[in-house]
XYZ file of C-alpha atoms in Angstrom:
556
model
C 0.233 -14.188 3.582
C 0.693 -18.031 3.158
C 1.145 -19.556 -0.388
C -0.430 -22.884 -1.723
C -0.095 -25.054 -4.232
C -2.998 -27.127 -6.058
C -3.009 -30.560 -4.315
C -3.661 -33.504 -6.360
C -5.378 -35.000 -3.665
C -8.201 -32.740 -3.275
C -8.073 -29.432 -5.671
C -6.993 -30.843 -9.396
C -8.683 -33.861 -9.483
C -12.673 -32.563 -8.984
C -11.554 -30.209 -11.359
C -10.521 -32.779 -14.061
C -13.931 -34.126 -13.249
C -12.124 -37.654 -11.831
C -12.690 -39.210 -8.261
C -14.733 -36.803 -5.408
C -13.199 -37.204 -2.290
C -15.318 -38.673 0.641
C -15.813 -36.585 3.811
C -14.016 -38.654 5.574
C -10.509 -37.986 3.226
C -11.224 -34.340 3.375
C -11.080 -34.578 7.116
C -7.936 -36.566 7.049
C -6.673 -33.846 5.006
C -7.915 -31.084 6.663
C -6.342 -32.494 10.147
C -2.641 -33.055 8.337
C -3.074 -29.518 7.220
C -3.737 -27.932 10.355
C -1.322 -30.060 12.186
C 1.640 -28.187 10.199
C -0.307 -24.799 10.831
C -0.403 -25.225 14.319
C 3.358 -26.369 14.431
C 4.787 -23.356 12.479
C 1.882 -20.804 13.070
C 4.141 -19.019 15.155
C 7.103 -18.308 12.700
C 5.448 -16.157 10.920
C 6.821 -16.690 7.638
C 6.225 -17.783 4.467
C 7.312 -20.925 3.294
C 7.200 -22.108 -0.461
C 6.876 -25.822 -1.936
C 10.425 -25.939 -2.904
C 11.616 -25.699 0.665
C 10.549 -29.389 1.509
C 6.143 -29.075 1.796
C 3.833 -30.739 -0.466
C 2.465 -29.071 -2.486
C -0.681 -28.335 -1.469
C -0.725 -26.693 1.888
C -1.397 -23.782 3.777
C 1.257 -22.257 4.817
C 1.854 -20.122 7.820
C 1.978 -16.078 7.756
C -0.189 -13.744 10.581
C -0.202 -10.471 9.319
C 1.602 -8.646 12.130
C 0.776 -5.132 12.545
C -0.648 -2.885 10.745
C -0.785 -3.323 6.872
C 2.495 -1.787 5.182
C 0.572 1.010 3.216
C -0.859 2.186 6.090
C 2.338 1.241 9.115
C 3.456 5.051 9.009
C 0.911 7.525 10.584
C -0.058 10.540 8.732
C 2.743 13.155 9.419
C 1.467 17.168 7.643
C 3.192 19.758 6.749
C 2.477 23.364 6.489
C 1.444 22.931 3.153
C -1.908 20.833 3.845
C -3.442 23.993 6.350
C -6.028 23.445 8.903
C -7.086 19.808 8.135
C -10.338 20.162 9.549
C -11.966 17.576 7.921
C -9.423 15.036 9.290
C -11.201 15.847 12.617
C -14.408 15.468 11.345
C -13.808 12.177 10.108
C -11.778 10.759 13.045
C -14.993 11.944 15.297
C -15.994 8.428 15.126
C -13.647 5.544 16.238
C -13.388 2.138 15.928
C -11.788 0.042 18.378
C -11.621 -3.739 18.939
C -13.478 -5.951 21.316
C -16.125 -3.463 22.176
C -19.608 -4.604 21.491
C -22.139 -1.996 20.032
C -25.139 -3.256 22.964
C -26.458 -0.202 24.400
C -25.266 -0.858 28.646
C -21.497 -0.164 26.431
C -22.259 2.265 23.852
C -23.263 4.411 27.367
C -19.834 4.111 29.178
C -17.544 6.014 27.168
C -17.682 9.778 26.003
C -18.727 9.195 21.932
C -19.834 6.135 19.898
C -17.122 3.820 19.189
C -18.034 0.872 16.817
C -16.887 -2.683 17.179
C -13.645 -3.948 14.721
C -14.496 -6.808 12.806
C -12.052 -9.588 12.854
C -11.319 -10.595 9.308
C -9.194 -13.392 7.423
C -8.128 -12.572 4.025
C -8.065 -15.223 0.797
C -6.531 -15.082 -2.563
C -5.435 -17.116 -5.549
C -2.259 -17.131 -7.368
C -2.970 -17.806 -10.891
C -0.424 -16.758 -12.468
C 2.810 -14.349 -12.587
C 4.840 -14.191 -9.265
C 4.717 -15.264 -6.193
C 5.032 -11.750 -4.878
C 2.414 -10.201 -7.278
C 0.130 -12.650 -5.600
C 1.315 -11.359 -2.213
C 1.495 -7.929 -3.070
C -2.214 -7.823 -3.703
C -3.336 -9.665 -0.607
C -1.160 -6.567 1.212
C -3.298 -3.967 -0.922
C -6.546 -6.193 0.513
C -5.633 -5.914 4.020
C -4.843 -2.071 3.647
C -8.425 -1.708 1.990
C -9.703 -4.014 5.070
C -8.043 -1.708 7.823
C -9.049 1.514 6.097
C -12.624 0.015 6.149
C -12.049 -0.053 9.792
C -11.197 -4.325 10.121
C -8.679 -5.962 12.026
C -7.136 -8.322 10.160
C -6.000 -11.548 11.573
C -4.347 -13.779 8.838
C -3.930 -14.419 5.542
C -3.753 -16.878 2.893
C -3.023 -17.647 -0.643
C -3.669 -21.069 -2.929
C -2.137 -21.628 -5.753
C -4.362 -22.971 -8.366
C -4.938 -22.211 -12.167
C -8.381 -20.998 -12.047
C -10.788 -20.176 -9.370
C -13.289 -23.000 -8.325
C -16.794 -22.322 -9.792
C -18.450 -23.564 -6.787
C -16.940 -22.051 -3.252
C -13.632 -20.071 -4.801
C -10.407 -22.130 -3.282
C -12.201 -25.691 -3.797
C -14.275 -27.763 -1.372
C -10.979 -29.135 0.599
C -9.407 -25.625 0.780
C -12.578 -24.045 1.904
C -12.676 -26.431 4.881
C -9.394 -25.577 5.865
C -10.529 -22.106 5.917
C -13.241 -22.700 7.489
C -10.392 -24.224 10.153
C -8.407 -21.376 10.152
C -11.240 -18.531 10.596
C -12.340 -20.960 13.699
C -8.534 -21.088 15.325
C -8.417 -17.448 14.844
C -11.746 -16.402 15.980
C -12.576 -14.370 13.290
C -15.767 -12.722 12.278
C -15.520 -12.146 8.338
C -13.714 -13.560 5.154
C -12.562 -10.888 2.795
C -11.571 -12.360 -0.660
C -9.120 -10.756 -3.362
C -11.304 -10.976 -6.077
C -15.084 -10.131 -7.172
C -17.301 -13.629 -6.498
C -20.239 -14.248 -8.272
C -23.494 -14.708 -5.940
C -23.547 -18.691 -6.037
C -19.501 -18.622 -4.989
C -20.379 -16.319 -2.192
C -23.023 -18.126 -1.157
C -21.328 -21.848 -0.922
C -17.950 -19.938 0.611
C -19.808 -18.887 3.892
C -22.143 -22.213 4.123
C -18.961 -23.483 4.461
C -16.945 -21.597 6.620
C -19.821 -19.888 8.350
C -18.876 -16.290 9.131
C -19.887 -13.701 6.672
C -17.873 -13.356 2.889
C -17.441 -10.539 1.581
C -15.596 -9.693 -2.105
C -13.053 -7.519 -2.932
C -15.633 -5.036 -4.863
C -18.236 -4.752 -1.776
C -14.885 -3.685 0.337
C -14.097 -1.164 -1.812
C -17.643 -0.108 -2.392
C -17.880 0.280 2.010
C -15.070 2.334 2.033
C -16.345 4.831 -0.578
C -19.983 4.926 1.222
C -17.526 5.822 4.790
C -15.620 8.707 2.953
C -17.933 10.260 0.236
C -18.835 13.979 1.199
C -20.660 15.932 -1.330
C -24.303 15.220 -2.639
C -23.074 14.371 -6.092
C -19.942 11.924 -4.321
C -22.754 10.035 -2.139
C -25.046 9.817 -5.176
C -22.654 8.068 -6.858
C -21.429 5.825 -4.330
C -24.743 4.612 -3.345
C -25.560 3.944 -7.226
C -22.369 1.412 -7.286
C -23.700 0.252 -4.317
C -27.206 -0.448 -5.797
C -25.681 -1.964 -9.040
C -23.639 -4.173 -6.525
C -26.250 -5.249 -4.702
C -29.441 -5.924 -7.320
C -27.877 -9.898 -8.697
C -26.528 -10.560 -5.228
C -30.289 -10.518 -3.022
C -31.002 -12.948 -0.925
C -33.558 -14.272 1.700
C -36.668 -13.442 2.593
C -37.416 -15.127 -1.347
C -40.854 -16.617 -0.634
C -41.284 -14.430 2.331
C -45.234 -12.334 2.886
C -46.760 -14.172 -0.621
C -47.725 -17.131 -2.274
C -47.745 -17.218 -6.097
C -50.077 -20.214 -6.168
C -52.825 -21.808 -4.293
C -53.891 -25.578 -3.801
C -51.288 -27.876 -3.486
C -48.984 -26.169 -5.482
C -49.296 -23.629 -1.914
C -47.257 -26.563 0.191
C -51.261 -28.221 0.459
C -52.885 -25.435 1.797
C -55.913 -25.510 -0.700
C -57.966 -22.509 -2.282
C -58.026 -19.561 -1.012
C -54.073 -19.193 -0.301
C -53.305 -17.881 -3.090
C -51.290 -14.791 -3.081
C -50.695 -11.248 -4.795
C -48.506 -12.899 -6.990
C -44.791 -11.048 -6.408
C -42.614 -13.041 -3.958
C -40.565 -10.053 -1.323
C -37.390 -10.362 -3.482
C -39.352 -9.181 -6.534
C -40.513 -6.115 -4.738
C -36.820 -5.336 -3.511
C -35.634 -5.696 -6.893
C -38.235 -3.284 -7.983
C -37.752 -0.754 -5.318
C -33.935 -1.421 -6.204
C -33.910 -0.569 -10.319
C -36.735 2.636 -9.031
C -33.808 4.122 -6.843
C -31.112 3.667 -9.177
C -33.354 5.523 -12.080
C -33.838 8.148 -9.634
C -30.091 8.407 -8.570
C -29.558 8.401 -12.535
C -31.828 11.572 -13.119
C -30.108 13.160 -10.002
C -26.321 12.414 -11.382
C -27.206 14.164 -14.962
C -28.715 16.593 -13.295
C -25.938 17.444 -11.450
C -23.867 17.385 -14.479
C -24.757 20.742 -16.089
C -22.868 22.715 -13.467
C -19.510 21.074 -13.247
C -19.677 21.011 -17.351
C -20.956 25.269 -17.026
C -17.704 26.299 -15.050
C -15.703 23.709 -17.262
C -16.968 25.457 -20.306
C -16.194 28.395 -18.496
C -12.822 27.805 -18.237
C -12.203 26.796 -21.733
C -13.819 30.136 -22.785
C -11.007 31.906 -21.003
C -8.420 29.421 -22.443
C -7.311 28.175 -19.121
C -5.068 25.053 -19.308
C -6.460 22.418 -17.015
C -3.874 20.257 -15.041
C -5.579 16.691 -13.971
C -3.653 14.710 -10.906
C -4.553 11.018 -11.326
C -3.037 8.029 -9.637
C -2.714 5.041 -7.602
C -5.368 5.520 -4.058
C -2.584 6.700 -1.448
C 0.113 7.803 -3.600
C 0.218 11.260 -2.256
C -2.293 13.019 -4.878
C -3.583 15.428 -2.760
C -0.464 16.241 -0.270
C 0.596 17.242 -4.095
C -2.152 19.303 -4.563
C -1.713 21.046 -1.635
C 2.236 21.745 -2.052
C 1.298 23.125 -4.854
C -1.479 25.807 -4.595
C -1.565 25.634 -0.897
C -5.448 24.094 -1.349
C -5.436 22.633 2.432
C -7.614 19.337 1.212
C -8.010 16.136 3.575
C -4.837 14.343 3.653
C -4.770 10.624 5.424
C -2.636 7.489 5.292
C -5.750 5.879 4.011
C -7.074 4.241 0.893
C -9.587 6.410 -0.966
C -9.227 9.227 1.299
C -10.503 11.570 -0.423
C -13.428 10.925 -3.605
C -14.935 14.186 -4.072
C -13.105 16.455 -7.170
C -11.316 19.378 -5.725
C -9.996 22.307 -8.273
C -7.798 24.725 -7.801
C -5.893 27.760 -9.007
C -1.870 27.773 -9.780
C 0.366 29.507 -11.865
C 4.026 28.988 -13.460
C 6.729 30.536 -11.908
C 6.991 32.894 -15.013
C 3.317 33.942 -14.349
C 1.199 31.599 -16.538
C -2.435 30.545 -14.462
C -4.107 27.087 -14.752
C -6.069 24.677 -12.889
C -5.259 21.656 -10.479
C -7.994 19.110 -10.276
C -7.204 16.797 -7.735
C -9.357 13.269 -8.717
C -10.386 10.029 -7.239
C -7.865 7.222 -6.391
C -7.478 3.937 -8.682
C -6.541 0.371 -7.610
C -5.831 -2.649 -9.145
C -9.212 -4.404 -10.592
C -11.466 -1.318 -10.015
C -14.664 -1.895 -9.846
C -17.090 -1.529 -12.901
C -19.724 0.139 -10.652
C -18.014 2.389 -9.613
C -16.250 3.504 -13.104
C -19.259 4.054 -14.574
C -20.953 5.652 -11.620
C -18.139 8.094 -11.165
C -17.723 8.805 -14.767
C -18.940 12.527 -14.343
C -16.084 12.756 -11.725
C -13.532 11.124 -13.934
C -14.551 13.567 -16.658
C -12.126 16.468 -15.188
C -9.343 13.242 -16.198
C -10.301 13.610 -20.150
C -11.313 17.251 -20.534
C -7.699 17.842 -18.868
C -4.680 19.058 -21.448
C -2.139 17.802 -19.220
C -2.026 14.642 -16.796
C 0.029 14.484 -13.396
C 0.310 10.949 -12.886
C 1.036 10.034 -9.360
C 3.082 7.064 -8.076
C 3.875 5.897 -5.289
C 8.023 5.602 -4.960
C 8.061 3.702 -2.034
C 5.889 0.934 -3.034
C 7.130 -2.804 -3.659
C 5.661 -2.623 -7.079
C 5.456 0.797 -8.921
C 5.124 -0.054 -12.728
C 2.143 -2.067 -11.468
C 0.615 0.809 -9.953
C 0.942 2.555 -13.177
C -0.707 -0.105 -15.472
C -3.574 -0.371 -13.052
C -4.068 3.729 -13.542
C -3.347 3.638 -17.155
C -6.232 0.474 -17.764
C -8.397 2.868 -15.839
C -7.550 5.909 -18.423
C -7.979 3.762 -20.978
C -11.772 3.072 -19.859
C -12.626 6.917 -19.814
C -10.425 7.495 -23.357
C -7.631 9.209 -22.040
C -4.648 7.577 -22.953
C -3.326 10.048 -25.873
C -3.603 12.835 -23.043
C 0.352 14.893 -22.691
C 1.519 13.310 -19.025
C 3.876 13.626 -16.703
C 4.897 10.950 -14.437
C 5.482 11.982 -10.849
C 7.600 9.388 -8.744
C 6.453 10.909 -5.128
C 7.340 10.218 -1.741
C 10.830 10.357 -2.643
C 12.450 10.810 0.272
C 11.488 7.343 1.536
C 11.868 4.976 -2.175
C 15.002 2.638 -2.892
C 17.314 5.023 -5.628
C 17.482 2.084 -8.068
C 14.095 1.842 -8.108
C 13.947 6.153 -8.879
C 16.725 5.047 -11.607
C 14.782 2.295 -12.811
C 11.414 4.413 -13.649
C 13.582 7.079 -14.985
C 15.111 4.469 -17.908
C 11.694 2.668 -18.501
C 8.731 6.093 -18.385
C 9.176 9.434 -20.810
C 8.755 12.427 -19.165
C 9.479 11.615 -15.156
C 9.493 14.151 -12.196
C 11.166 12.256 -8.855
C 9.360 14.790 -5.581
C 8.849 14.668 -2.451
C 5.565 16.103 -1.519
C 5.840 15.831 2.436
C 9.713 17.860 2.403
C 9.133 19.677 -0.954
C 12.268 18.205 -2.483
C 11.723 18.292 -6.376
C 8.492 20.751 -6.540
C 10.348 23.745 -7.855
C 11.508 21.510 -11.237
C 7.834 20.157 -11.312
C 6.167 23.360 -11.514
C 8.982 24.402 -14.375
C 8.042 21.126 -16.149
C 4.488 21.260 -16.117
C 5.090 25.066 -17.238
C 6.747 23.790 -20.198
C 3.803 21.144 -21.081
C 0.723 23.293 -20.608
C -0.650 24.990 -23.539
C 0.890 28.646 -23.510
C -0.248 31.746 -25.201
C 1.625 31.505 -28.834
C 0.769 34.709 -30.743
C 3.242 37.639 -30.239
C 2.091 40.886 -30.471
C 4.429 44.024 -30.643
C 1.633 47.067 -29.228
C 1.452 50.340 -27.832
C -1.279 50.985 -25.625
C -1.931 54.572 -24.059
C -1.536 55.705 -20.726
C -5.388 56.481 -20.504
C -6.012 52.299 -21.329
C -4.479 50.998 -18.136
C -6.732 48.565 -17.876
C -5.408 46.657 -20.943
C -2.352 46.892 -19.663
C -3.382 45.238 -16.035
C -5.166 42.791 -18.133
C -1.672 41.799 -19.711
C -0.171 41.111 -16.474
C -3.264 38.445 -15.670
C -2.334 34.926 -15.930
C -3.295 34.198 -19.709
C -0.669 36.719 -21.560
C 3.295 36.464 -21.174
C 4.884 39.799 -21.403
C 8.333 39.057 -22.899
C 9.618 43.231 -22.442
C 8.084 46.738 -21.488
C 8.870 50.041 -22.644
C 7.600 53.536 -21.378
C 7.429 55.838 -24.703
C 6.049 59.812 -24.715
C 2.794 58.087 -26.597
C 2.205 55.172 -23.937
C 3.442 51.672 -22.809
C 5.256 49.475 -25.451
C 5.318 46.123 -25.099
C 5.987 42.709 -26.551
C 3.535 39.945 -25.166
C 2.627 36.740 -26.194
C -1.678 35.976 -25.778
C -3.605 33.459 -27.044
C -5.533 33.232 -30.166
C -8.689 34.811 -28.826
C -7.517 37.908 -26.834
C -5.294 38.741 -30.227
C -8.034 39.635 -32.097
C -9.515 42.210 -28.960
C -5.814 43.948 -28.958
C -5.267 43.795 -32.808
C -6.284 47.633 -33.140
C -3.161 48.160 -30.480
C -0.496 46.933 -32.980
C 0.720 50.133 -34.680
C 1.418 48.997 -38.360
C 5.514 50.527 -37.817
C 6.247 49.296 -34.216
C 9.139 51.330 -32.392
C 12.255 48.999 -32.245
C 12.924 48.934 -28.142
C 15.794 50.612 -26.614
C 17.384 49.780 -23.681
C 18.805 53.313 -22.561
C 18.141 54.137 -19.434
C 17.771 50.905 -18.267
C 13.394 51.142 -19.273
C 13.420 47.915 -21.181
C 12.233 45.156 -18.960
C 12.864 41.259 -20.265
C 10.416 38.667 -19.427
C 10.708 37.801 -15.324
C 11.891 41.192 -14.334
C 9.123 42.009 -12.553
C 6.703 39.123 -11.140
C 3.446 39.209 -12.952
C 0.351 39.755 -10.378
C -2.055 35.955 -10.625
């Protein structure tokens, strides 16, 4: 990553609206820029105004390797199962300087698809220095998982972005410099652009720009499974797309005839709807359609949701930063065997499963989509349904990421989200994962600043067993005790105590049937009210027949 400051010479003044530099001083610029970038290029590290630069260059940094979220290949446990669709997904490769022309595709055993070669840009605006360079480390993570090789990377600092191209005319042609040194094929930007920025950026450096949003949306079109997951995904996509067509404007029809028609006279006239006006159309008809298909999908998640809240089952949400470890959680804990990856947005469908407290009490794990910093809109509102399972939950696993640079920033980004879909006054727990590889002071740190904090480990288990007692101890539990004596001839109530929704606190065999003291919630009281004898037996405990509460596992 290479930091930047604004250079009066070229970036503040244009914005004050003072002197435009000539071509010719942007070239001299752009030259003494690249002259230090070829000199220190090879260093390889990142050098900041105070150590002797002016103040507006480029500075040096190739991103060596492979991004730091992403440097450690995925190691599973026991825990995850099978991992079938890992295979699945790894069926297709990508690997670098292989061109997709038919005479190659033919000479190896499956498809492989060409890497593109990408620079990365960002702006510091404000905050740190590392913020700045923290994010353009998330970008190039989001680039590789999206199956790019990325080259270099660069940061300006400058107040606020350039309406025009971004960076500023003078730093775009010393991108433009740096994407032709590198050889590169694509610039990826930290931030969303608007059409017109996107549009001057790559007539200037000409290679392809892409934004920060359109990565993220290509990454989510590569990894969405279910109908309902690619429905959404291509919706964001649509939404994306519609302000940002281009070409083809005036292509197959003329609006006008005579010499309005470029002097073709009478009889050119056309239909009257230029090709971009019929995209547009087709466009807004698709995402209606993908609309209808969405809500209809709806009624079934909300039927077994409903479902669930008819039989009072707590529902347990895990939300978090993309890559924290969300689902190697979900499978350490109810053994669910989903896709696990060192990737970004693994996994986007919902996945819910059945656990239980260690004293017997059931509930549901629902296992949700990533966040990142600046999410995009699109895809907030298109996954809404899916984000749903977040604020119907009654308690909230919130996953971070121990081992990363900056955690509390992880957890604003995920909060800002849960703020979107109103479900910040949700009960949550904070879980610090991957414990076994984060700095102790930072544990300590998160400890003293969050309520409620569980440090794991969810690839060596360290931690789980006071998770499960803690979430045990947050979900809502059945409240209304009930001292009963239920005949030998209703065994069935009695196996229906020993489900997941009661707590039996002691059993008692007496000549007229079982006694026992349970706790159940409010609805199942009122079905086992005519069990309640109106002068209860006090329990004994001769014979050693009274059983407390964890005496005897309760069947799930």
């Amino acid at each position: 990553m290479t930091n930047s400051q604004n250079s009066p010479e070229h970036t503040t003044a244009p914005a004050q609206g003072g002197h435009q530099p000539s071509q010719s001083e942007l070239e001299d610029v752009v030259e003494r820029v690249l002259s230090r970038v070829r000199a220190g290029r090879g260093s390889g590290t990142i050098v900041d105004a105070a150590d002797g630069q002016d103040a507006g260059d480029w500075q040096p940094h190739v991103l060596g390797g492979r991004a730091r979220e992403l440097s450690q290949r995925t190691v599973h446990t026991t825990a995850d199962g099978d991992q079938f669709g890992l295979a699945e997904r790894q069926s297709l490769r990508r690997v670098a300087n292989l061109s997709t022309e038919l005479e190659d595709i033919t000479e190896v055993e499956y498809r492989e698809l060409r890497l593109e070669k990408v620079v990365l840009a960002g702006l510091w605006t404000s905050g740190r220095a590392e913020d700045a360079e923290n994010s353009l480390r998330e970008l190039a993570a989001l680039a590789e998982t999206a199956g790019s090789e990325v080259l270099d990377g660069v940061i300006q600092r400058r107040v606020t972005p350039d309406p025009a191209t971004y960076l500023g005319s003078g730093k775009a042609l010393e991108l433009k410099e740096i994407v032709s040194a590198t050889g590169a094929d694509t610039v990826i930007v930290d931030e969303e652009l608007a059409p017109s920025q996107r549009r001057a950026l790559e007539d200037v450096v000409k290679v392809k720009v892409i934004d920060r949003t359109g990565l993220i949306l290509d990454i989510f079109a590569q990894h969405a499974k279910s109908k309902e997951g690619k429905a959404q995904v291509e919706l964001a996509q649509l939404e994306y797309m519609l302000p940002r067509l281009r070409g083809w404007g005036g292509n197959l029809s003329r609006q006008a005839g005579g010499r309005a028609a470029a002097g073709e006279g009478i009889g050119s006239r056309g239909p009257g709807e230029t090709k971009i006006e019929l995209d547009r159309r087709r466009i807004r008809a698709r995402m209606a359609k993908l609309k209808r298909e969405i809500a209809g999908m709806k009624p079934a998640r909300e039927a077994k949701r409903l479902n669930r809240r008819r039989n009072s089952v707590p529902s347990v949400a895990i939300a978090g930063y993309t890559n924290a470890g969300k689902s190697s959680l979900l499978n350490r804990l109810t053994d669910a065997g989903v896709l696990v990856e060192n990737a970004l947005f693994a996994t986007l469908d919902p996945t819910v499963r059945k656990a239980t407290t260690p004293d017997g009490i059931g509930y549901t794990l629902s296992d949700t989509v990533g966040f990142v910093r600046s999410l995009p809109t699109q895809l907030v509102e298109a996954f809404r349904s899916t984000l749903e399972e977040v604020a119907d939950a009654d308690l909230i696993l919130h996953v971070v990421d121990g081992a990363h640079p900056d955690p509390e920033g992880q957890i604003r980004a995920v909060r800002e989200v849960l703020a979107d879909i109103q479900a910040t006054t949700l009960p949550e727990i904070i879980v610090v994962n991957k414990a076994d590889a984060a700095d102790p002071f930072v544990i300590d740190r998160l400890r003293n600043t969050y309520k409620n904090v569980a440090v794991v480990s969810a690839h060596t288990g360290a931690g789980i067993d006071e998770l499960k007692d803690l979430i045990a101890s947050s979900i809502p539990r059945p409240d209304h005790v009930l001292d009963m004596v239920v005949p030998y001839s209703h065994g069935d109530v009695v196996s229906r105590l020993h489900s997941w929704d009661a707590e039996i606190l002691r059993t008692e065999y007496l000549a007229e049937g079982t006694h026992l003291l349970v706790k159940v919630r409010e609805d199942l009281a009122g079905e086992l009210a005519h069990y309640v004898p109106e002068n209860p037996p006090d329990f004994t405990v001769a014979d050693g027949q009274a059983e407390s509460v964890g005496s005897t596992p309760h069947s799930a």
